PDB file of C-alpha atoms in Angstrom:
ATOM      1  CA  UNK P   1       0.000   0.000   0.000  1.00 71.00           C
ATOM      2  CA  UNK P   2       1.320   3.456  -0.956  1.00 86.00           C
ATOM      3  CA  UNK P   3       2.083   5.842   1.885  1.00 92.00           C
ATOM      4  CA  UNK P   4       0.188   9.022   2.592  1.00 96.00           C
ATOM      5  CA  UNK P   5       2.679  11.912   2.615  1.00 97.00           C
ATOM      6  CA  UNK P   6       1.750  14.524   5.211  1.00 97.00           C
ATOM      7  CA  UNK P   7       3.499  17.805   5.973  1.00 96.00           C
ATOM      8  CA  UNK P   8       3.597  19.200   9.479  1.00 95.00           C
ATOM      9  CA  UNK P   9       5.393  22.225  10.844  1.00 93.00           C
ATOM     10  CA  UNK P  10       9.051  21.514  11.557  1.00 89.00           C
ATOM     11  CA  UNK P  11       8.950  23.599  14.729  1.00 85.00           C
ATOM     12  CA  UNK P  12       6.627  26.113  16.288  1.00 80.00           C
ATOM     13  CA  UNK P  13       3.124  26.257  17.657  1.00 79.00           C
ATOM     14  CA  UNK P  14       1.626  23.684  15.261  1.00 90.00           C
ATOM     15  CA  UNK P  15       4.351  21.075  15.654  1.00 91.00           C
ATOM     16  CA  UNK P  16       3.579  19.527  19.033  1.00 91.00           C
ATOM     17  CA  UNK P  17      -0.204  19.576  18.600  1.00 93.00           C
ATOM     18  CA  UNK P  18       0.129  17.901  15.198  1.00 94.00           C
ATOM     19  CA  UNK P  19       2.271  15.090  16.599  1.00 92.00           C
ATOM     20  CA  UNK P  20      -0.141  14.673  19.518  1.00 93.00           C
ATOM     21  CA  UNK P  21      -3.044  14.322  17.092  1.00 95.00           C
ATOM     22  CA  UNK P  22      -1.193  11.561  15.234  1.00 95.00           C
ATOM     23  CA  UNK P  23      -0.479   9.845  18.539  1.00 94.00           C
ATOM     24  CA  UNK P  24      -4.144  10.072  19.543  1.00 94.00           C
ATOM     25  CA  UNK P  25      -4.983   8.482  16.201  1.00 95.00           C
ATOM     26  CA  UNK P  26      -2.814   5.497  17.173  1.00 94.00           C
ATOM     27  CA  UNK P  27      -0.085   6.403  14.688  1.00 94.00           C
ATOM     28  CA  UNK P  28       3.447   5.962  15.995  1.00 91.00           C
ATOM     29  CA  UNK P  29       6.283   7.842  14.325  1.00 87.00           C
ATOM     30  CA  UNK P  30       9.936   6.832  13.915  1.00 76.00           C
ATOM     31  CA  UNK P  31      11.283  10.292  14.543  1.00 69.00           C
ATOM     32  CA  UNK P  32      15.043  10.618  14.740  1.00 58.00           C
ATOM     33  CA  UNK P  33      16.475  13.986  15.669  1.00 59.00           C
ATOM     34  CA  UNK P  34      16.739  16.528  12.842  1.00 68.00           C
ATOM     35  CA  UNK P  35      15.073  14.248  10.299  1.00 78.00           C
ATOM     36  CA  UNK P  36      13.270  15.913   7.414  1.00 86.00           C
ATOM     37  CA  UNK P  37      11.154  12.803   6.814  1.00 89.00           C
ATOM     38  CA  UNK P  38       9.913  10.147   9.200  1.00 91.00           C
ATOM     39  CA  UNK P  39       7.789   7.040   8.529  1.00 91.00           C
ATOM     40  CA  UNK P  40       4.983   5.770  10.741  1.00 92.00           C
ATOM     41  CA  UNK P  41       5.534   2.369  12.328  1.00 90.00           C
ATOM     42  CA  UNK P  42       1.966   1.108  12.103  1.00 92.00           C
ATOM     43  CA  UNK P  43       0.182   3.104   9.402  1.00 95.00           C
ATOM     44  CA  UNK P  44       0.966   3.811   5.724  1.00 95.00           C
ATOM     45  CA  UNK P  45       2.023   7.396   6.385  1.00 95.00           C
ATOM     46  CA  UNK P  46       5.204   9.421   6.063  1.00 95.00           C
ATOM     47  CA  UNK P  47       5.771  12.818   7.685  1.00 94.00           C
ATOM     48  CA  UNK P  48       7.582  15.673   5.967  1.00 94.00           C
ATOM     49  CA  UNK P  49       8.813  18.286   8.456  1.00 93.00           C
ATOM     50  CA  UNK P  50       8.535  21.624   6.652  1.00 92.00           C
ATOM     51  CA  UNK P  51       8.513  25.329   7.323  1.00 88.00           C
ATOM     52  CA  UNK P  52       4.882  26.229   7.768  1.00 83.00           C
ATOM     53  CA  UNK P  53       5.002  28.860   5.045  1.00 86.00           C
ATOM     54  CA  UNK P  54       6.301  26.326   2.507  1.00 91.00           C
ATOM     55  CA  UNK P  55       3.470  23.818   2.923  1.00 93.00           C
ATOM     56  CA  UNK P  56       0.952  25.473   0.557  1.00 94.00           C
ATOM     57  CA  UNK P  57       3.379  25.273  -2.378  1.00 94.00           C
ATOM     58  CA  UNK P  58       4.278  21.659  -1.558  1.00 94.00           C
ATOM     59  CA  UNK P  59       0.558  20.866  -1.621  1.00 95.00           C
ATOM     60  CA  UNK P  60       0.044  22.648  -4.937  1.00 94.00           C
ATOM     61  CA  UNK P  61       2.989  20.805  -6.485  1.00 94.00           C
ATOM     62  CA  UNK P  62       1.836  17.415  -5.176  1.00 94.00           C
ATOM     63  CA  UNK P  63       5.080  16.879  -3.240  1.00 95.00           C
ATOM     64  CA  UNK P  64       2.925  16.068  -0.207  1.00 96.00           C
ATOM     65  CA  UNK P  65      -0.604  14.663  -0.221  1.00 97.00           C
ATOM     66  CA  UNK P  66      -1.898  16.607   2.759  1.00 97.00           C
ATOM     67  CA  UNK P  67      -0.713  18.978   5.467  1.00 97.00           C
ATOM     68  CA  UNK P  68      -1.628  20.104   8.953  1.00 97.00           C
ATOM     69  CA  UNK P  69      -1.446  23.840   8.459  1.00 95.00           C
ATOM     70  CA  UNK P  70      -2.849  27.083   9.767  1.00 94.00           C
ATOM     71  CA  UNK P  71      -5.961  28.141   7.892  1.00 94.00           C
ATOM     72  CA  UNK P  72      -4.537  31.672   7.729  1.00 93.00           C
ATOM     73  CA  UNK P  73      -1.730  30.419   5.467  1.00 92.00           C
ATOM     74  CA  UNK P  74      -4.191  28.824   3.072  1.00 93.00           C
ATOM     75  CA  UNK P  75      -6.006  32.135   2.771  1.00 92.00           C
ATOM     76  CA  UNK P  76      -2.671  33.886   2.135  1.00 92.00           C
ATOM     77  CA  UNK P  77      -0.953  31.368  -0.143  1.00 91.00           C
ATOM     78  CA  UNK P  78      -3.355  28.615  -1.152  1.00 84.00           C
ATOM     79  CA  UNK P  79      -7.013  29.577  -1.225  1.00 78.00           C
ATOM     80  CA  UNK P  80      -7.513  27.043  -4.035  1.00 83.00           C
ATOM     81  CA  UNK P  81      -6.464  24.187  -1.717  1.00 93.00           C
ATOM     82  CA  UNK P  82      -9.292  22.162  -0.173  1.00 94.00           C
ATOM     83  CA  UNK P  83      -9.722  21.713   3.590  1.00 96.00           C
ATOM     84  CA  UNK P  84     -10.609  18.133   4.506  1.00 96.00           C
ATOM     85  CA  UNK P  85     -11.077  18.698   8.241  1.00 97.00           C
ATOM     86  CA  UNK P  86     -10.908  21.517  10.761  1.00 97.00           C
ATOM     87  CA  UNK P  87      -8.793  20.363  13.708  1.00 96.00           C
ATOM     88  CA  UNK P  88      -9.737  22.781  16.469  1.00 93.00           C
ATOM     89  CA  UNK P  89      -6.274  23.589  17.818  1.00 93.00           C
ATOM     90  CA  UNK P  90      -3.730  26.405  17.289  1.00 92.00           C
ATOM     91  CA  UNK P  91      -6.516  28.968  17.083  1.00 93.00           C
ATOM     92  CA  UNK P  92      -5.510  32.514  16.234  1.00 93.00           C
ATOM     93  CA  UNK P  93      -6.633  35.473  14.184  1.00 94.00           C
ATOM     94  CA  UNK P  94      -5.110  37.771  11.593  1.00 95.00           C
ATOM     95  CA  UNK P  95      -5.548  41.302  12.890  1.00 96.00           C
ATOM     96  CA  UNK P  96      -4.604  44.890  12.311  1.00 95.00           C
ATOM     97  CA  UNK P  97      -2.907  46.649  15.223  1.00 96.00           C
ATOM     98  CA  UNK P  98      -1.679  50.154  15.835  1.00 95.00           C
ATOM     99  CA  UNK P  99       0.300  51.938  18.535  1.00 94.00           C
ATOM    100  CA  UNK P 100      -1.598  52.514  21.776  1.00 94.00           C
ATOM    101  CA  UNK P 101      -1.225  56.264  21.240  1.00 92.00           C
ATOM    102  CA  UNK P 102      -2.679  56.066  17.700  1.00 92.00           C
ATOM    103  CA  UNK P 103      -6.123  57.710  17.759  1.00 92.00           C
ATOM    104  CA  UNK P 104      -8.099  55.031  15.948  1.00 93.00           C
ATOM    105  CA  UNK P 105     -11.840  55.372  15.378  1.00 93.00           C
ATOM    106  CA  UNK P 106     -12.415  53.296  12.239  1.00 93.00           C
ATOM    107  CA  UNK P 107     -10.607  51.561   9.419  1.00 93.00           C
ATOM    108  CA  UNK P 108     -10.772  54.838   7.484  1.00 94.00           C
ATOM    109  CA  UNK P 109      -8.013  56.109   9.768  1.00 94.00           C
ATOM    110  CA  UNK P 110      -5.603  53.821   7.870  1.00 94.00           C
ATOM    111  CA  UNK P 111      -6.040  55.743   4.613  1.00 95.00           C
ATOM    112  CA  UNK P 112      -2.619  56.830   3.383  1.00 94.00           C
ATOM    113  CA  UNK P 113      -0.841  55.000   6.205  1.00 95.00           C
ATOM    114  CA  UNK P 114       1.971  52.453   6.093  1.00 96.00           C
ATOM    115  CA  UNK P 115       1.177  48.877   7.181  1.00 96.00           C
ATOM    116  CA  UNK P 116       3.842  46.259   7.906  1.00 95.00           C
ATOM    117  CA  UNK P 117       2.754  42.661   7.420  1.00 95.00           C
ATOM    118  CA  UNK P 118       3.716  39.088   6.640  1.00 93.00           C
ATOM    119  CA  UNK P 119       0.272  38.625   5.094  1.00 94.00           C
ATOM    120  CA  UNK P 120       0.169  41.016   2.110  1.00 95.00           C
ATOM    121  CA  UNK P 121      -2.534  39.127   0.181  1.00 95.00           C
ATOM    122  CA  UNK P 122      -4.900  38.976   3.158  1.00 95.00           C
ATOM    123  CA  UNK P 123      -4.177  42.579   4.119  1.00 96.00           C
ATOM    124  CA  UNK P 124      -4.598  43.966   0.600  1.00 96.00           C
ATOM    125  CA  UNK P 125      -7.853  42.087   0.095  1.00 95.00           C
ATOM    126  CA  UNK P 126      -9.253  43.598   3.300  1.00 95.00           C
ATOM    127  CA  UNK P 127      -8.100  47.090   2.356  1.00 96.00           C
ATOM    128  CA  UNK P 128      -9.660  46.764  -1.097  1.00 96.00           C
ATOM    129  CA  UNK P 129     -12.963  45.663   0.438  1.00 95.00           C
ATOM    130  CA  UNK P 130     -12.905  48.687   2.733  1.00 94.00           C
ATOM    131  CA  UNK P 131     -11.834  51.109   0.008  1.00 95.00           C
ATOM    132  CA  UNK P 132      -8.611  51.976   1.831  1.00 94.00           C
ATOM    133  CA  UNK P 133      -5.436  53.142   0.101  1.00 95.00           C
ATOM    134  CA  UNK P 134      -2.396  52.188   2.188  1.00 95.00           C
ATOM    135  CA  UNK P 135       1.263  51.367   1.586  1.00 94.00           C
ATOM    136  CA  UNK P 136       2.254  47.797   2.488  1.00 95.00           C
ATOM    137  CA  UNK P 137       5.699  46.892   3.802  1.00 93.00           C
ATOM    138  CA  UNK P 138       6.234  43.123   3.571  1.00 93.00           C
ATOM    139  CA  UNK P 139       8.223  41.770   6.524  1.00 90.00           C
ATOM    140  CA  UNK P 140       9.020  38.189   7.458  1.00 84.00           C
ATOM    141  CA  UNK P 141       9.166  37.939  11.229  1.00 78.00           C
ATOM    142  CA  UNK P 142       9.121  40.517  14.053  1.00 84.00           C
ATOM    143  CA  UNK P 143       6.388  42.540  12.380  1.00 91.00           C
ATOM    144  CA  UNK P 144       5.291  43.978  15.720  1.00 91.00           C
ATOM    145  CA  UNK P 145       8.390  46.172  16.085  1.00 91.00           C
ATOM    146  CA  UNK P 146       7.668  48.121  12.870  1.00 90.00           C
ATOM    147  CA  UNK P 147       5.636  50.956  14.478  1.00 91.00           C
ATOM    148  CA  UNK P 148       8.193  51.373  17.268  1.00 89.00           C
ATOM    149  CA  UNK P 149      11.075  51.950  14.831  1.00 89.00           C
ATOM    150  CA  UNK P 150       9.115  54.231  12.528  1.00 89.00           C
ATOM    151  CA  UNK P 151       8.825  51.753   9.651  1.00 90.00           C
ATOM    152  CA  UNK P 152       5.020  51.626   9.688  1.00 93.00           C
ATOM    153  CA  UNK P 153       1.945  53.182  11.269  1.00 94.00           C
ATOM    154  CA  UNK P 154       0.183  49.836  11.709  1.00 95.00           C
ATOM    155  CA  UNK P 155       0.787  46.110  11.392  1.00 95.00           C
ATOM    156  CA  UNK P 156      -1.220  43.127  10.210  1.00 96.00           C
ATOM    157  CA  UNK P 157      -0.154  39.862  11.817  1.00 93.00           C
ATOM    158  CA  UNK P 158      -1.402  36.748  13.572  1.00 91.00           C
ATOM    159  CA  UNK P 159      -2.620  37.213  17.147  1.00 93.00           C
ATOM    160  CA  UNK P 160      -3.188  34.462  19.696  1.00 88.00           C
ATOM    161  CA  UNK P 161      -3.279  35.753  23.265  1.00 86.00           C
ATOM    162  CA  UNK P 162      -2.400  39.346  22.411  1.00 86.00           C
ATOM    163  CA  UNK P 163       0.589  39.346  24.778  1.00 90.00           C
ATOM    164  CA  UNK P 164       3.079  40.174  22.004  1.00 90.00           C
ATOM    165  CA  UNK P 165       1.023  43.201  21.012  1.00 92.00           C
ATOM    166  CA  UNK P 166       0.851  44.309  24.638  1.00 91.00           C
ATOM    167  CA  UNK P 167       4.615  43.997  25.096  1.00 91.00           C
ATOM    168  CA  UNK P 168       5.173  46.179  22.039  1.00 92.00           C
ATOM    169  CA  UNK P 169       2.645  48.848  23.083  1.00 92.00           C
ATOM    170  CA  UNK P 170       0.211  47.937  20.331  1.00 94.00           C
ATOM    171  CA  UNK P 171      -3.561  47.566  20.352  1.00 95.00           C
ATOM    172  CA  UNK P 172      -5.662  45.294  18.153  1.00 95.00           C
ATOM    173  CA  UNK P 173      -8.177  47.298  16.123  1.00 95.00           C
ATOM    174  CA  UNK P 174      -9.521  45.037  13.354  1.00 95.00           C
ATOM    175  CA  UNK P 175      -9.875  41.249  12.978  1.00 96.00           C
ATOM    176  CA  UNK P 176      -9.492  40.256   9.331  1.00 96.00           C
ATOM    177  CA  UNK P 177     -10.048  36.528   9.785  1.00 94.00           C
ATOM    178  CA  UNK P 178     -10.105  33.795  12.424  1.00 95.00           C
ATOM    179  CA  UNK P 179      -7.937  30.737  11.936  1.00 95.00           C
ATOM    180  CA  UNK P 180      -7.213  27.288  13.335  1.00 96.00           C
ATOM    181  CA  UNK P 181      -5.224  24.239  12.291  1.00 96.00           C
ATOM    182  CA  UNK P 182      -6.768  22.332   9.387  1.00 97.00           C
ATOM    183  CA  UNK P 183      -5.960  19.231   7.381  1.00 97.00           C
ATOM    184  CA  UNK P 184      -5.499  20.476   3.818  1.00 97.00           C
ATOM    185  CA  UNK P 185      -5.354  18.156   0.801  1.00 97.00           C
ATOM    186  CA  UNK P 186      -3.278  18.520  -2.348  1.00 95.00           C
ATOM    187  CA  UNK P 187      -5.220  19.198  -5.570  1.00 94.00           C
ATOM    188  CA  UNK P 188      -2.861  16.624  -7.128  1.00 93.00           C
ATOM    189  CA  UNK P 189      -3.738  13.846  -4.699  1.00 93.00           C
ATOM    190  CA  UNK P 190      -3.116  10.503  -6.477  1.00 92.00           C
ATOM    191  CA  UNK P 191      -6.211   8.345  -6.850  1.00 92.00           C
ATOM    192  CA  UNK P 192      -4.533   5.390  -5.162  1.00 93.00           C
ATOM    193  CA  UNK P 193      -3.970   7.450  -1.981  1.00 95.00           C
ATOM    194  CA  UNK P 194      -7.673   8.202  -1.428  1.00 94.00           C
ATOM    195  CA  UNK P 195      -8.305   5.034   0.580  1.00 95.00           C
ATOM    196  CA  UNK P 196      -5.409   5.767   2.939  1.00 96.00           C
ATOM    197  CA  UNK P 197      -6.580   9.363   3.348  1.00 97.00           C
ATOM    198  CA  UNK P 198     -10.111   8.152   4.155  1.00 96.00           C
ATOM    199  CA  UNK P 199      -8.748   5.839   6.859  1.00 96.00           C
ATOM    200  CA  UNK P 200      -6.684   8.694   8.272  1.00 97.00           C
ATOM    201  CA  UNK P 201      -9.684  11.041   8.298  1.00 97.00           C
ATOM    202  CA  UNK P 202     -11.802   8.361   9.984  1.00 97.00           C
ATOM    203  CA  UNK P 203      -9.323   8.239  12.870  1.00 97.00           C
ATOM    204  CA  UNK P 204      -9.034  12.023  13.112  1.00 97.00           C
ATOM    205  CA  UNK P 205     -12.808  12.474  13.233  1.00 96.00           C
ATOM    206  CA  UNK P 206     -13.162   9.821  15.932  1.00 96.00           C
ATOM    207  CA  UNK P 207     -10.580  11.651  18.064  1.00 95.00           C
ATOM    208  CA  UNK P 208     -12.146  15.082  17.488  1.00 94.00           C
ATOM    209  CA  UNK P 209     -15.645  13.774  18.202  1.00 92.00           C
ATOM    210  CA  UNK P 210     -14.473  12.255  21.473  1.00 92.00           C
ATOM    211  CA  UNK P 211     -13.142  15.626  22.619  1.00 91.00           C
ATOM    212  CA  UNK P 212     -16.573  17.174  22.118  1.00 90.00           C
ATOM    213  CA  UNK P 213     -18.373  14.764  24.465  1.00 90.00           C
ATOM    214  CA  UNK P 214     -18.259  13.330  27.980  1.00 91.00           C
ATOM    215  CA  UNK P 215     -19.437   9.890  29.082  1.00 91.00           C
ATOM    216  CA  UNK P 216     -21.945  10.141  31.939  1.00 92.00           C
ATOM    217  CA  UNK P 217     -23.017   7.389  34.339  1.00 93.00           C
ATOM    218  CA  UNK P 218     -25.642   8.008  37.013  1.00 93.00           C
ATOM    219  CA  UNK P 219     -28.084   6.286  39.338  1.00 94.00           C
ATOM    220  CA  UNK P 220     -31.759   7.178  39.538  1.00 92.00           C
ATOM    221  CA  UNK P 221     -35.023   5.861  41.053  1.00 93.00           C
ATOM    222  CA  UNK P 222     -37.128   4.124  38.426  1.00 94.00           C
ATOM    223  CA  UNK P 223     -40.059   6.516  38.829  1.00 93.00           C
ATOM    224  CA  UNK P 224     -37.811   9.372  37.657  1.00 92.00           C
ATOM    225  CA  UNK P 225     -36.284   7.595  34.663  1.00 90.00           C
ATOM    226  CA  UNK P 226     -38.541   9.144  32.038  1.00 89.00           C
ATOM    227  CA  UNK P 227     -37.738  12.696  33.123  1.00 90.00           C
ATOM    228  CA  UNK P 228     -34.010  11.937  33.260  1.00 89.00           C
ATOM    229  CA  UNK P 229     -33.995  10.157  29.897  1.00 87.00           C
ATOM    230  CA  UNK P 230     -35.399  13.297  28.299  1.00 86.00           C
ATOM    231  CA  UNK P 231     -32.211  15.028  29.411  1.00 85.00           C
ATOM    232  CA  UNK P 232     -29.915  12.227  28.185  1.00 78.00           C
ATOM    233  CA  UNK P 233     -30.660  11.299  24.605  1.00 63.00           C
ATOM    234  CA  UNK P 234     -27.223   9.696  24.140  1.00 61.00           C
ATOM    235  CA  UNK P 235     -26.123   8.490  20.726  1.00 64.00           C
ATOM    236  CA  UNK P 236     -29.586   7.055  20.062  1.00 70.00           C
ATOM    237  CA  UNK P 237     -30.996   6.577  23.547  1.00 76.00           C
ATOM    238  CA  UNK P 238     -29.468   6.130  27.018  1.00 82.00           C
ATOM    239  CA  UNK P 239     -28.365   2.691  28.199  1.00 86.00           C
ATOM    240  CA  UNK P 240     -30.378   1.599  31.259  1.00 90.00           C
ATOM    241  CA  UNK P 241     -29.225  -1.169  33.602  1.00 92.00           C
ATOM    242  CA  UNK P 242     -31.049  -2.338  36.765  1.00 92.00           C
ATOM    243  CA  UNK P 243     -29.166  -1.942  40.035  1.00 92.00           C
ATOM    244  CA  UNK P 244     -28.998  -4.550  42.787  1.00 91.00           C
ATOM    245  CA  UNK P 245     -31.117  -2.216  44.912  1.00 90.00           C
ATOM    246  CA  UNK P 246     -34.729  -2.697  43.892  1.00 91.00           C
ATOM    247  CA  UNK P 247     -36.403   0.298  42.293  1.00 93.00           C
ATOM    248  CA  UNK P 248     -33.175   1.853  41.061  1.00 94.00           C
ATOM    249  CA  UNK P 249     -31.379   1.860  37.714  1.00 93.00           C
ATOM    250  CA  UNK P 250     -28.080   3.043  36.256  1.00 93.00           C
ATOM    251  CA  UNK P 251     -28.115   5.199  33.138  1.00 91.00           C
ATOM    252  CA  UNK P 252     -25.168   5.543  30.750  1.00 92.00           C
ATOM    253  CA  UNK P 253     -25.025   8.214  28.073  1.00 90.00           C
ATOM    254  CA  UNK P 254     -22.948  10.956  26.461  1.00 90.00           C
ATOM    255  CA  UNK P 255     -23.233  14.718  26.880  1.00 89.00           C
ATOM    256  CA  UNK P 256     -21.934  17.430  24.594  1.00 88.00           C
ATOM    257  CA  UNK P 257     -19.081  19.294  26.269  1.00 87.00           C
ATOM    258  CA  UNK P 258     -20.631  22.683  25.447  1.00 87.00           C
ATOM    259  CA  UNK P 259     -23.860  21.733  27.237  1.00 87.00           C
ATOM    260  CA  UNK P 260     -22.247  19.701  29.999  1.00 86.00           C
ATOM    261  CA  UNK P 261     -22.747  21.829  33.122  1.00 91.00           C
ATOM    262  CA  UNK P 262     -26.307  22.834  32.254  1.00 91.00           C
ATOM    263  CA  UNK P 263     -27.196  19.174  31.692  1.00 89.00           C
ATOM    264  CA  UNK P 264     -25.583  18.097  34.973  1.00 90.00           C
ATOM    265  CA  UNK P 265     -27.543  20.749  36.884  1.00 92.00           C
ATOM    266  CA  UNK P 266     -30.756  19.553  35.237  1.00 91.00           C
ATOM    267  CA  UNK P 267     -29.962  15.891  36.011  1.00 91.00           C
ATOM    268  CA  UNK P 268     -29.451  16.659  39.690  1.00 91.00           C
ATOM    269  CA  UNK P 269     -32.700  18.606  39.817  1.00 92.00           C
ATOM    270  CA  UNK P 270     -34.507  15.663  38.166  1.00 92.00           C
ATOM    271  CA  UNK P 271     -33.324  13.233  40.859  1.00 91.00           C
ATOM    272  CA  UNK P 272     -30.083  11.762  39.478  1.00 91.00           C
ATOM    273  CA  UNK P 273     -27.510  10.631  42.055  1.00 91.00           C
ATOM    274  CA  UNK P 274     -23.955   9.319  42.008  1.00 92.00           C
ATOM    275  CA  UNK P 275     -23.154  11.081  38.737  1.00 92.00           C
ATOM    276  CA  UNK P 276     -19.830   9.944  37.263  1.00 92.00           C
ATOM    277  CA  UNK P 277     -18.276  11.765  34.311  1.00 90.00           C
ATOM    278  CA  UNK P 278     -15.480  10.330  32.138  1.00 91.00           C
ATOM    279  CA  UNK P 279     -13.552  11.727  29.180  1.00 91.00           C
ATOM    280  CA  UNK P 280     -14.001   9.977  25.836  1.00 91.00           C
ATOM    281  CA  UNK P 281     -10.782   9.093  24.052  1.00 90.00           C
ATOM    282  CA  UNK P 282     -12.414   8.364  20.699  1.00 89.00           C
ATOM    283  CA  UNK P 283     -15.980   8.324  19.450  1.00 88.00           C
ATOM    284  CA  UNK P 284     -17.065   6.451  16.332  1.00 85.00           C
ATOM    285  CA  UNK P 285     -20.510   7.330  15.016  1.00 74.00           C
TER     286      UNK P 285
END
């Protein structure tokens, strides 16, 4: 079976989370120090460790079949590349920022100004949409220092926590787009690789689905089962098992993480006792 060639960031914020995702998918990597390529031990997959900014071109050229990459880079360098799955980690945004002493009321204040950025395509598209004429200075790395040294009046860069902006006396004024890690697929993906990619995506989706839910076990008197079951639909319906104590049952189900605390409060109010909550490693639906 041919191997699926996947690019991940050689170092940086995406690197560790990407390797952890592979590990959660049960894929073990032979990863010697400073290797540019590394095969998986137990899955037809080979990793290419690349600079994040190079991955879009490698995808376009078909050098790699897929890549774990920031969505912001696809918008900047590969908006014709398809996203197979959103991965939910390494969330950030591409934003405009100005000096804290810059009197900013609206995007119109950037007319005629100088903007330093590593994202010229994204920045120019936004400016065009807003009808703003500005001069772009393209910088690779350390964009945030540009206003402090007089190179630019504003910057456009990725923002995660905002701490880097704060340290450089900048304030975020416009969010151009929100981004997260995605699995992107080459437009030149060989037909014979599709089956391997499908198996890989199956594992990824099972891992991501598991993170969204919690497994809930609880005890309840039988006369309150109907009310409690309405709160615990589960995958299809809750699992109900009789307890040794007559008149009581144990219910097993899953709860969406986003609704978890509200559901738990409702379960307690409906008469549930001994509620046990467990994380779900993987969830196949």
